[in-house]
Short mmCIF file of C-alpha atoms in Angstrom, two decimals:
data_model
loop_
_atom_site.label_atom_id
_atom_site.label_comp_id
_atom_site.label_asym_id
_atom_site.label_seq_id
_atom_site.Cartn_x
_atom_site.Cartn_y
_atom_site.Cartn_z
CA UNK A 44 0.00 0.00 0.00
CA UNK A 45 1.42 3.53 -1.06
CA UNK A 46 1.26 6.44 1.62
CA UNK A 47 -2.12 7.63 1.70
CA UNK A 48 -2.17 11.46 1.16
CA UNK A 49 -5.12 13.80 1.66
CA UNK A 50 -7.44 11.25 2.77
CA UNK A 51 -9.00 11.27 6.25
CA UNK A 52 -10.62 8.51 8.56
CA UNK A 53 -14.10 9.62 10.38
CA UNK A 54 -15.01 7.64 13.37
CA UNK A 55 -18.64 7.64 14.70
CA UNK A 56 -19.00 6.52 18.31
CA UNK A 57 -21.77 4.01 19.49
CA UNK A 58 -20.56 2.52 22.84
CA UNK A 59 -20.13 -1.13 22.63
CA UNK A 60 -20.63 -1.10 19.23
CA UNK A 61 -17.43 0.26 18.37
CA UNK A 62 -16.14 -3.12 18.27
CA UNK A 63 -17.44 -3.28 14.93
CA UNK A 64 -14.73 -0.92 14.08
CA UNK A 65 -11.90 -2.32 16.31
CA UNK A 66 -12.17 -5.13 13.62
CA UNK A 67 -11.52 -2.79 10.90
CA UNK A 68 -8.58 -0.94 12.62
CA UNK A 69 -6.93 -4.07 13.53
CA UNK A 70 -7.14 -4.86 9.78
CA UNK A 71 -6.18 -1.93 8.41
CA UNK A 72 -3.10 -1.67 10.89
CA UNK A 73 -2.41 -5.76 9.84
CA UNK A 74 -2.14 -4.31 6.12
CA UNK A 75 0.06 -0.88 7.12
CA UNK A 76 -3.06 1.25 6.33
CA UNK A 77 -2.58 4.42 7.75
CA UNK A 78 -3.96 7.79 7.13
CA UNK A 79 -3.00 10.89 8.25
CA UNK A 80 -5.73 12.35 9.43
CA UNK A 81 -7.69 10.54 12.11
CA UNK A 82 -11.15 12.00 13.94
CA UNK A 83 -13.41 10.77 16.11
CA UNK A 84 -15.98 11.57 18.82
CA UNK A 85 -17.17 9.46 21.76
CA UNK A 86 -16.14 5.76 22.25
CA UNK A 87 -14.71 6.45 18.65
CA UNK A 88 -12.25 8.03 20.01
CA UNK A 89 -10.79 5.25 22.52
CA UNK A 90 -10.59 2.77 19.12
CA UNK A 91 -8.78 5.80 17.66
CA UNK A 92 -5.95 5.72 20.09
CA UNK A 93 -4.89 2.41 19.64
CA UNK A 94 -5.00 2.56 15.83
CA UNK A 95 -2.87 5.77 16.15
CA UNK A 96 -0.25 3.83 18.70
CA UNK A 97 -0.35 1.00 16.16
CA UNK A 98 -1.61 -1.39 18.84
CA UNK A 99 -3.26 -4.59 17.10
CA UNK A 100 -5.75 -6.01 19.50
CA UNK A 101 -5.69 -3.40 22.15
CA UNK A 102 -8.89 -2.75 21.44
CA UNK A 103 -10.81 -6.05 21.23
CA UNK A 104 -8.31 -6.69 24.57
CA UNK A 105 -10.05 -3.45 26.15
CA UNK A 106 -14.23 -3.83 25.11
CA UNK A 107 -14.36 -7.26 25.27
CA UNK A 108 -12.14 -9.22 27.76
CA UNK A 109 -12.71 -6.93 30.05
CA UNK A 110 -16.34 -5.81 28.97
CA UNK A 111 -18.26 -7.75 32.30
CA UNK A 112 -15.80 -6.34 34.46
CA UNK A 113 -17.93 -3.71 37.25
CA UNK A 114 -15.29 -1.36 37.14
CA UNK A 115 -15.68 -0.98 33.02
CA UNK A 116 -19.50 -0.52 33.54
CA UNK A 117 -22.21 -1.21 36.15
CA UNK A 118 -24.88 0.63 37.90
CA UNK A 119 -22.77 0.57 40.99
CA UNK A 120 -20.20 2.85 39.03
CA UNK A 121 -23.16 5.22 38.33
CA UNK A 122 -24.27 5.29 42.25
CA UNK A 123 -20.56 5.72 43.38
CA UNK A 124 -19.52 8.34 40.66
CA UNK A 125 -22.14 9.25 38.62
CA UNK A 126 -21.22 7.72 35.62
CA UNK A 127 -22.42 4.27 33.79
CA UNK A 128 -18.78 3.82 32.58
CA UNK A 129 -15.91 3.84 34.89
CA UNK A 130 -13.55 6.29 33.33
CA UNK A 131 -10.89 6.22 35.84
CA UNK A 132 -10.75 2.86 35.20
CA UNK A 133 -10.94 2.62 31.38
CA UNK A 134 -8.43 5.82 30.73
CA UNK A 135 -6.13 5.37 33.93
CA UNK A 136 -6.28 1.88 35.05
CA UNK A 137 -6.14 0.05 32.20
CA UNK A 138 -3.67 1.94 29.49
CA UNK A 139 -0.96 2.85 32.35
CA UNK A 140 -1.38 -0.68 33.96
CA UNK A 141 -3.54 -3.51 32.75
CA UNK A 142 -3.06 -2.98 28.71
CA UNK A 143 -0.39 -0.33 28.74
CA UNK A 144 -1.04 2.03 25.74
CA UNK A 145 2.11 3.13 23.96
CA UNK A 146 1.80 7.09 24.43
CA UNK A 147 5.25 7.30 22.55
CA UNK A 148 4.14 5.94 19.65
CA UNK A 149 1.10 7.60 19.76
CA UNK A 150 2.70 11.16 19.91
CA UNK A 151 5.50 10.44 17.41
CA UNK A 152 3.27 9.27 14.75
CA UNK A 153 2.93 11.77 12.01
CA UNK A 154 -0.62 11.36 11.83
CA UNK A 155 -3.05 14.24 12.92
CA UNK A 156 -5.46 12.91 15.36
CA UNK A 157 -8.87 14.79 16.26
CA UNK A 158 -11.27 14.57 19.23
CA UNK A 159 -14.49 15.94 19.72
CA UNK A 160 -16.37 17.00 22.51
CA UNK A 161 -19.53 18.96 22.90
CA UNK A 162 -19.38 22.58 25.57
CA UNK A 163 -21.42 22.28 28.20
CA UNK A 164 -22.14 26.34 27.68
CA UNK A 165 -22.42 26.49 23.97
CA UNK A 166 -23.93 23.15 23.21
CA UNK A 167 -21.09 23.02 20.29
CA UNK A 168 -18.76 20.67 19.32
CA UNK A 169 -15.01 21.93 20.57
CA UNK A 170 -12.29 20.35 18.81
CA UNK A 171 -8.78 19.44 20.74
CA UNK A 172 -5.84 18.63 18.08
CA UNK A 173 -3.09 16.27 19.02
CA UNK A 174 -0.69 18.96 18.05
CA UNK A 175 -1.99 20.55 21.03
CA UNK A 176 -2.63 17.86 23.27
CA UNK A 177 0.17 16.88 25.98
CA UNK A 178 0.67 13.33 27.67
CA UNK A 179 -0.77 14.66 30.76
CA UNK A 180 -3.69 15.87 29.18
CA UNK A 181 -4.59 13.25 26.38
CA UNK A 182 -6.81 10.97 28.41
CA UNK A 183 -8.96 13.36 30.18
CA UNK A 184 -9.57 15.02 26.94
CA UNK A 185 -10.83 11.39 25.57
CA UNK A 186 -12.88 11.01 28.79
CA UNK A 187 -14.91 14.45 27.83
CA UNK A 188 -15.57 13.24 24.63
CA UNK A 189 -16.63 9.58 26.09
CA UNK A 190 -19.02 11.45 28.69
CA UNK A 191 -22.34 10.53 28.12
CA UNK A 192 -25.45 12.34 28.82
CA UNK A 193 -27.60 11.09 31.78
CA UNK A 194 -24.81 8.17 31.91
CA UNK A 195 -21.78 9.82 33.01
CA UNK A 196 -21.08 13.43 33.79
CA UNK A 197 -19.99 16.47 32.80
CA UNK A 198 -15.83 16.50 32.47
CA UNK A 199 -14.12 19.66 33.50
CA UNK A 200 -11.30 20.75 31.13
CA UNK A 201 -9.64 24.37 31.53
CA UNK A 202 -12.71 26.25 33.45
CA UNK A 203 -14.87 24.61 30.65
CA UNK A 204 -17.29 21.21 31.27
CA UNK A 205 -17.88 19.04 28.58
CA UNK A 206 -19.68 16.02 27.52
CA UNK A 207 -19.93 13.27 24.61
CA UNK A 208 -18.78 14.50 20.82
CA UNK A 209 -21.50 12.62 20.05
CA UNK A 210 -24.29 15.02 20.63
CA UNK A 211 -23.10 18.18 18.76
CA UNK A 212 -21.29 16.11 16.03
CA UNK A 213 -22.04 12.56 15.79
CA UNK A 214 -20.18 11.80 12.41
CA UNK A 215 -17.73 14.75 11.72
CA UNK A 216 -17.44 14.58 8.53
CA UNK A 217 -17.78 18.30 7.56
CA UNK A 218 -15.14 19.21 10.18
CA UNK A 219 -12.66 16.38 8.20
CA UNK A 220 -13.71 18.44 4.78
CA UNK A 221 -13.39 21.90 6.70
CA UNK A 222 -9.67 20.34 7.63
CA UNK A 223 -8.86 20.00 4.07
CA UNK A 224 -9.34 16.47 3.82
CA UNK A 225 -12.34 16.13 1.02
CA UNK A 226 -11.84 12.42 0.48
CA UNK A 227 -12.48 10.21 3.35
CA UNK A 228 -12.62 6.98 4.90
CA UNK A 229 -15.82 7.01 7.55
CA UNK A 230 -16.40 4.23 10.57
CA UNK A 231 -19.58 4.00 10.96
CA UNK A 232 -21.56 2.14 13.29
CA UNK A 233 -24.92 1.75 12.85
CA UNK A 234 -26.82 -0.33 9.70
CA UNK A 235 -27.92 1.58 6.32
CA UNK A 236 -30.95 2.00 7.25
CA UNK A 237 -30.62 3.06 10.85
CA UNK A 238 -32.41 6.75 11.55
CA UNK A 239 -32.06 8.37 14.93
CA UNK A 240 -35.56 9.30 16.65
CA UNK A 241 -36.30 12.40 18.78
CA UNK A 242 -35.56 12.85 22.59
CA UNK A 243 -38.94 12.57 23.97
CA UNK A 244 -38.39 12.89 27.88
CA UNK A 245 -37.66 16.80 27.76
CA UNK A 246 -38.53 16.46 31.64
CA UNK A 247 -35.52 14.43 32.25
CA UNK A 248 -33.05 16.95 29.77
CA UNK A 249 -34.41 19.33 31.92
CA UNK A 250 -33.64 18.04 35.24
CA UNK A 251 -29.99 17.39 34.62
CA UNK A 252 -29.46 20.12 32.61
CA UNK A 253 -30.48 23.52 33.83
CA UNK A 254 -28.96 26.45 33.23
CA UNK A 255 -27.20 24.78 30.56
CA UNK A 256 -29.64 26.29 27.22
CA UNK A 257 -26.80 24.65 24.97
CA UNK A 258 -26.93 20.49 25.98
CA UNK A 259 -31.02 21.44 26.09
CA UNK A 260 -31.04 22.93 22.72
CA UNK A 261 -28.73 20.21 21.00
CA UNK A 262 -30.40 17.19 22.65
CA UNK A 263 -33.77 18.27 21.30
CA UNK A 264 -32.40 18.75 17.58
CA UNK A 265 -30.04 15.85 17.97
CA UNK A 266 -31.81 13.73 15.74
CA UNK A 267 -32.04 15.96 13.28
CA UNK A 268 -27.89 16.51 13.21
CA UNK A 269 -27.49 13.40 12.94
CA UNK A 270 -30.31 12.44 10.26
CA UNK A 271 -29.11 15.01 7.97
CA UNK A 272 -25.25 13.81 8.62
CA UNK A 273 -26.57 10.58 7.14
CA UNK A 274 -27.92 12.13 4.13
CA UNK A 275 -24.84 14.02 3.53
CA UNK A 276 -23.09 11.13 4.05
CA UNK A 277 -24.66 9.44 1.28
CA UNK A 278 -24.58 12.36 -1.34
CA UNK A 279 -20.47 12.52 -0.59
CA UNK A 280 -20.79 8.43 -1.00
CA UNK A 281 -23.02 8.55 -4.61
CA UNK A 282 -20.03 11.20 -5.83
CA UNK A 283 -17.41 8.99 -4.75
CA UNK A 284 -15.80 11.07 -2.30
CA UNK A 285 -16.04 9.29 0.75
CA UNK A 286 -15.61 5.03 1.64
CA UNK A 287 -18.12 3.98 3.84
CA UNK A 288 -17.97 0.92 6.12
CA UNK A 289 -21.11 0.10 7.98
CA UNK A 290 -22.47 -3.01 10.15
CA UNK A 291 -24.00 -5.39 8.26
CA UNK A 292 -26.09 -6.66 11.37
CA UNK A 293 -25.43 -5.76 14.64
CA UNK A 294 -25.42 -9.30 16.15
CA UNK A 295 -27.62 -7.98 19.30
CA UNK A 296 -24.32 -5.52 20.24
CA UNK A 297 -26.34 -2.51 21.89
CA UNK A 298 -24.40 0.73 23.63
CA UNK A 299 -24.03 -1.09 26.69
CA UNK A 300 -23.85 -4.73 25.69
CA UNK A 301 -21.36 -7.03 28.28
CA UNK A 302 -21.98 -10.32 26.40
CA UNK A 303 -18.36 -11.20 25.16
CA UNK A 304 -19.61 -13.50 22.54
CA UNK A 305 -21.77 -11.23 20.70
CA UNK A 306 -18.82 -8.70 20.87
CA UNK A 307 -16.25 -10.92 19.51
CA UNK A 308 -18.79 -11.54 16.69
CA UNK A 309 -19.41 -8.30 15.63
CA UNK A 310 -15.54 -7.90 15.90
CA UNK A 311 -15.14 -10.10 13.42
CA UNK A 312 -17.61 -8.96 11.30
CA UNK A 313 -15.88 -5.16 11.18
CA UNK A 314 -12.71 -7.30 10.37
CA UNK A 315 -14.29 -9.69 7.75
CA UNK A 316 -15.82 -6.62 6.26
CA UNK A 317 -12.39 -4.53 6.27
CA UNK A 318 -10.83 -7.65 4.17
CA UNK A 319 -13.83 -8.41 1.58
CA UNK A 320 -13.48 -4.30 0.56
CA UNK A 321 -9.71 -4.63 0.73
CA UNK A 322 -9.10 -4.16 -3.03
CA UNK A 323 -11.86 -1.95 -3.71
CA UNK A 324 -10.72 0.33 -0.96
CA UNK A 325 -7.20 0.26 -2.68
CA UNK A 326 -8.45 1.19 -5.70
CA UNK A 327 -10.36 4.37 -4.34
CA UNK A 328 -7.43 5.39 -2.68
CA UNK A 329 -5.68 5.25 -5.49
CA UNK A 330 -7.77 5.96 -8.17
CA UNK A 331 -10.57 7.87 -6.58
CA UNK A 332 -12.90 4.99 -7.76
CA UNK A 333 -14.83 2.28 -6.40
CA UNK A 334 -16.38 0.23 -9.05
#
């Protein structure tokens, strides 16, 4: 494979069902495919890392041997510290002790990594560059972008308070574009024909939320963000501009889904998939075409 130039790699999140696109990663790092531009929000961002840090089977190591584990996610995190997901555990515990992540390699690689996370204030998506990003700092950036609503809380980050990329930007492709980058590779993980539905309990938003107009506005329009990044999605798809990889079926994997089996199967379906569209992948890259 050539070095891929001006050609970016979008990563949706999905919580659990990022494994889908651990599989496609691990491939693409198993084949020395690497772009130089990588950006992701929410649990997209943790595969993200690993891909950067050229770390084959980090990932399926992290979501699925450890997925039943309380401290990766249990109710009892969310009544200790307010938070479904135990993020001290997943961004301290594990990459500086139980599946050390290689922070060298991960800061010497010429690749431009990009996180997203949504301002508390503003209700916008914020982007942090790794250009800009320290050692000390990396991590608790990831965990802002990672921070679900009503599942986790707010992360604090230079007087500001963040939560999940997700909910400002779900798929940010038009930030890749913005970037320079108008050909891309995009993660995603949902089915084709997967549409987000409204927010209905606008009791709830408003309970957690108040005094925070932004979250309230972009939770109620949320669907429509991401509905329309869909259809612009498939526009940039028909003109052959970006390389979509999708879930064929998603095997019973939900956001929050502990059930190692089902993960290791849609694992292998992300990595199955990433080898079936190895040559026509090739050829876009190289040719700007896919049939």
């Amino acid at each position: 494979m050539p070095i891929i130039k001006k050609i970016g790699l979008v990563c949706e999140g999905g919580g659990q069902r990022i494994i889908h696109t651990a599989g496609i990663l691990d491939f693409f790092l198993e084949n020395n495919l690497h772009f130089p531009y990588v950006i992701g929000v929410s649990a997209g961002v943790s595969n993200t890392l690993s891909y950067i840090s050229r770390q084959i089977g980090r990932n399926r190591t992290v979501d699925i041997d450890f997925s039943k584990d309380r401290r990766y996610s249990s109710f009892g995190n969310f009544l200790r510290n307010g938070s479904l997901f135990g993020m001290k555990f997943l961004f301290n515990t594990i990459p500086n002790q139980l599946v050390p992540f290689d922070y060298d390699t991960y800061f010497n690689s010429s690749t431009e990594h990009v996180i997203g996370a949504t301002n508390c204030e503003t209700g916008k998506t914020e982007f942090f560059y790794k250009k800009n990003i320290t050692r000390d700092s990396l991590m608790d950036i990831v965990i802002a972008s990672c921070s679900l609503p009503f599942m986790g809380k707010m992360k604090k980050i230079d007087d500001k308070k963040y939560l999940d990329g997700g909910v400002s930007d779900p798929i940010p492709i038009r930030k890749a574009i913005e970037d320079g980058y108008d050909r891309n590779v995009v993660l995603l993980t949902q089915k084709y024909d997967y549409r987000k539905e409204p927010f209905k309990n606008f009791n709830l938003l408003k309970k957690f939320f108040k005094g925070y107009d932004g979250i309230e506005e972009i939770m109620k329009n949320r669907h429509k963000i991401y509905n329309k990044t869909l259809d612009h999605i498939k526009e940039l798809e028909e003109d052959g501009k970006v390389f979509v990889f999708r879930p064929e079926d998603l095997l019973g994997v939900g956001r929050t889904t502990k059930d190692s089996k089902k993960l290791e199967r849609l694992f292998s379906q992300g990595h199955s998939i990433a080898k079936e569209k190895i040559d026509i992948l090739t050829k876009w890259i190289n040719e700007g075409k896919i049939k």
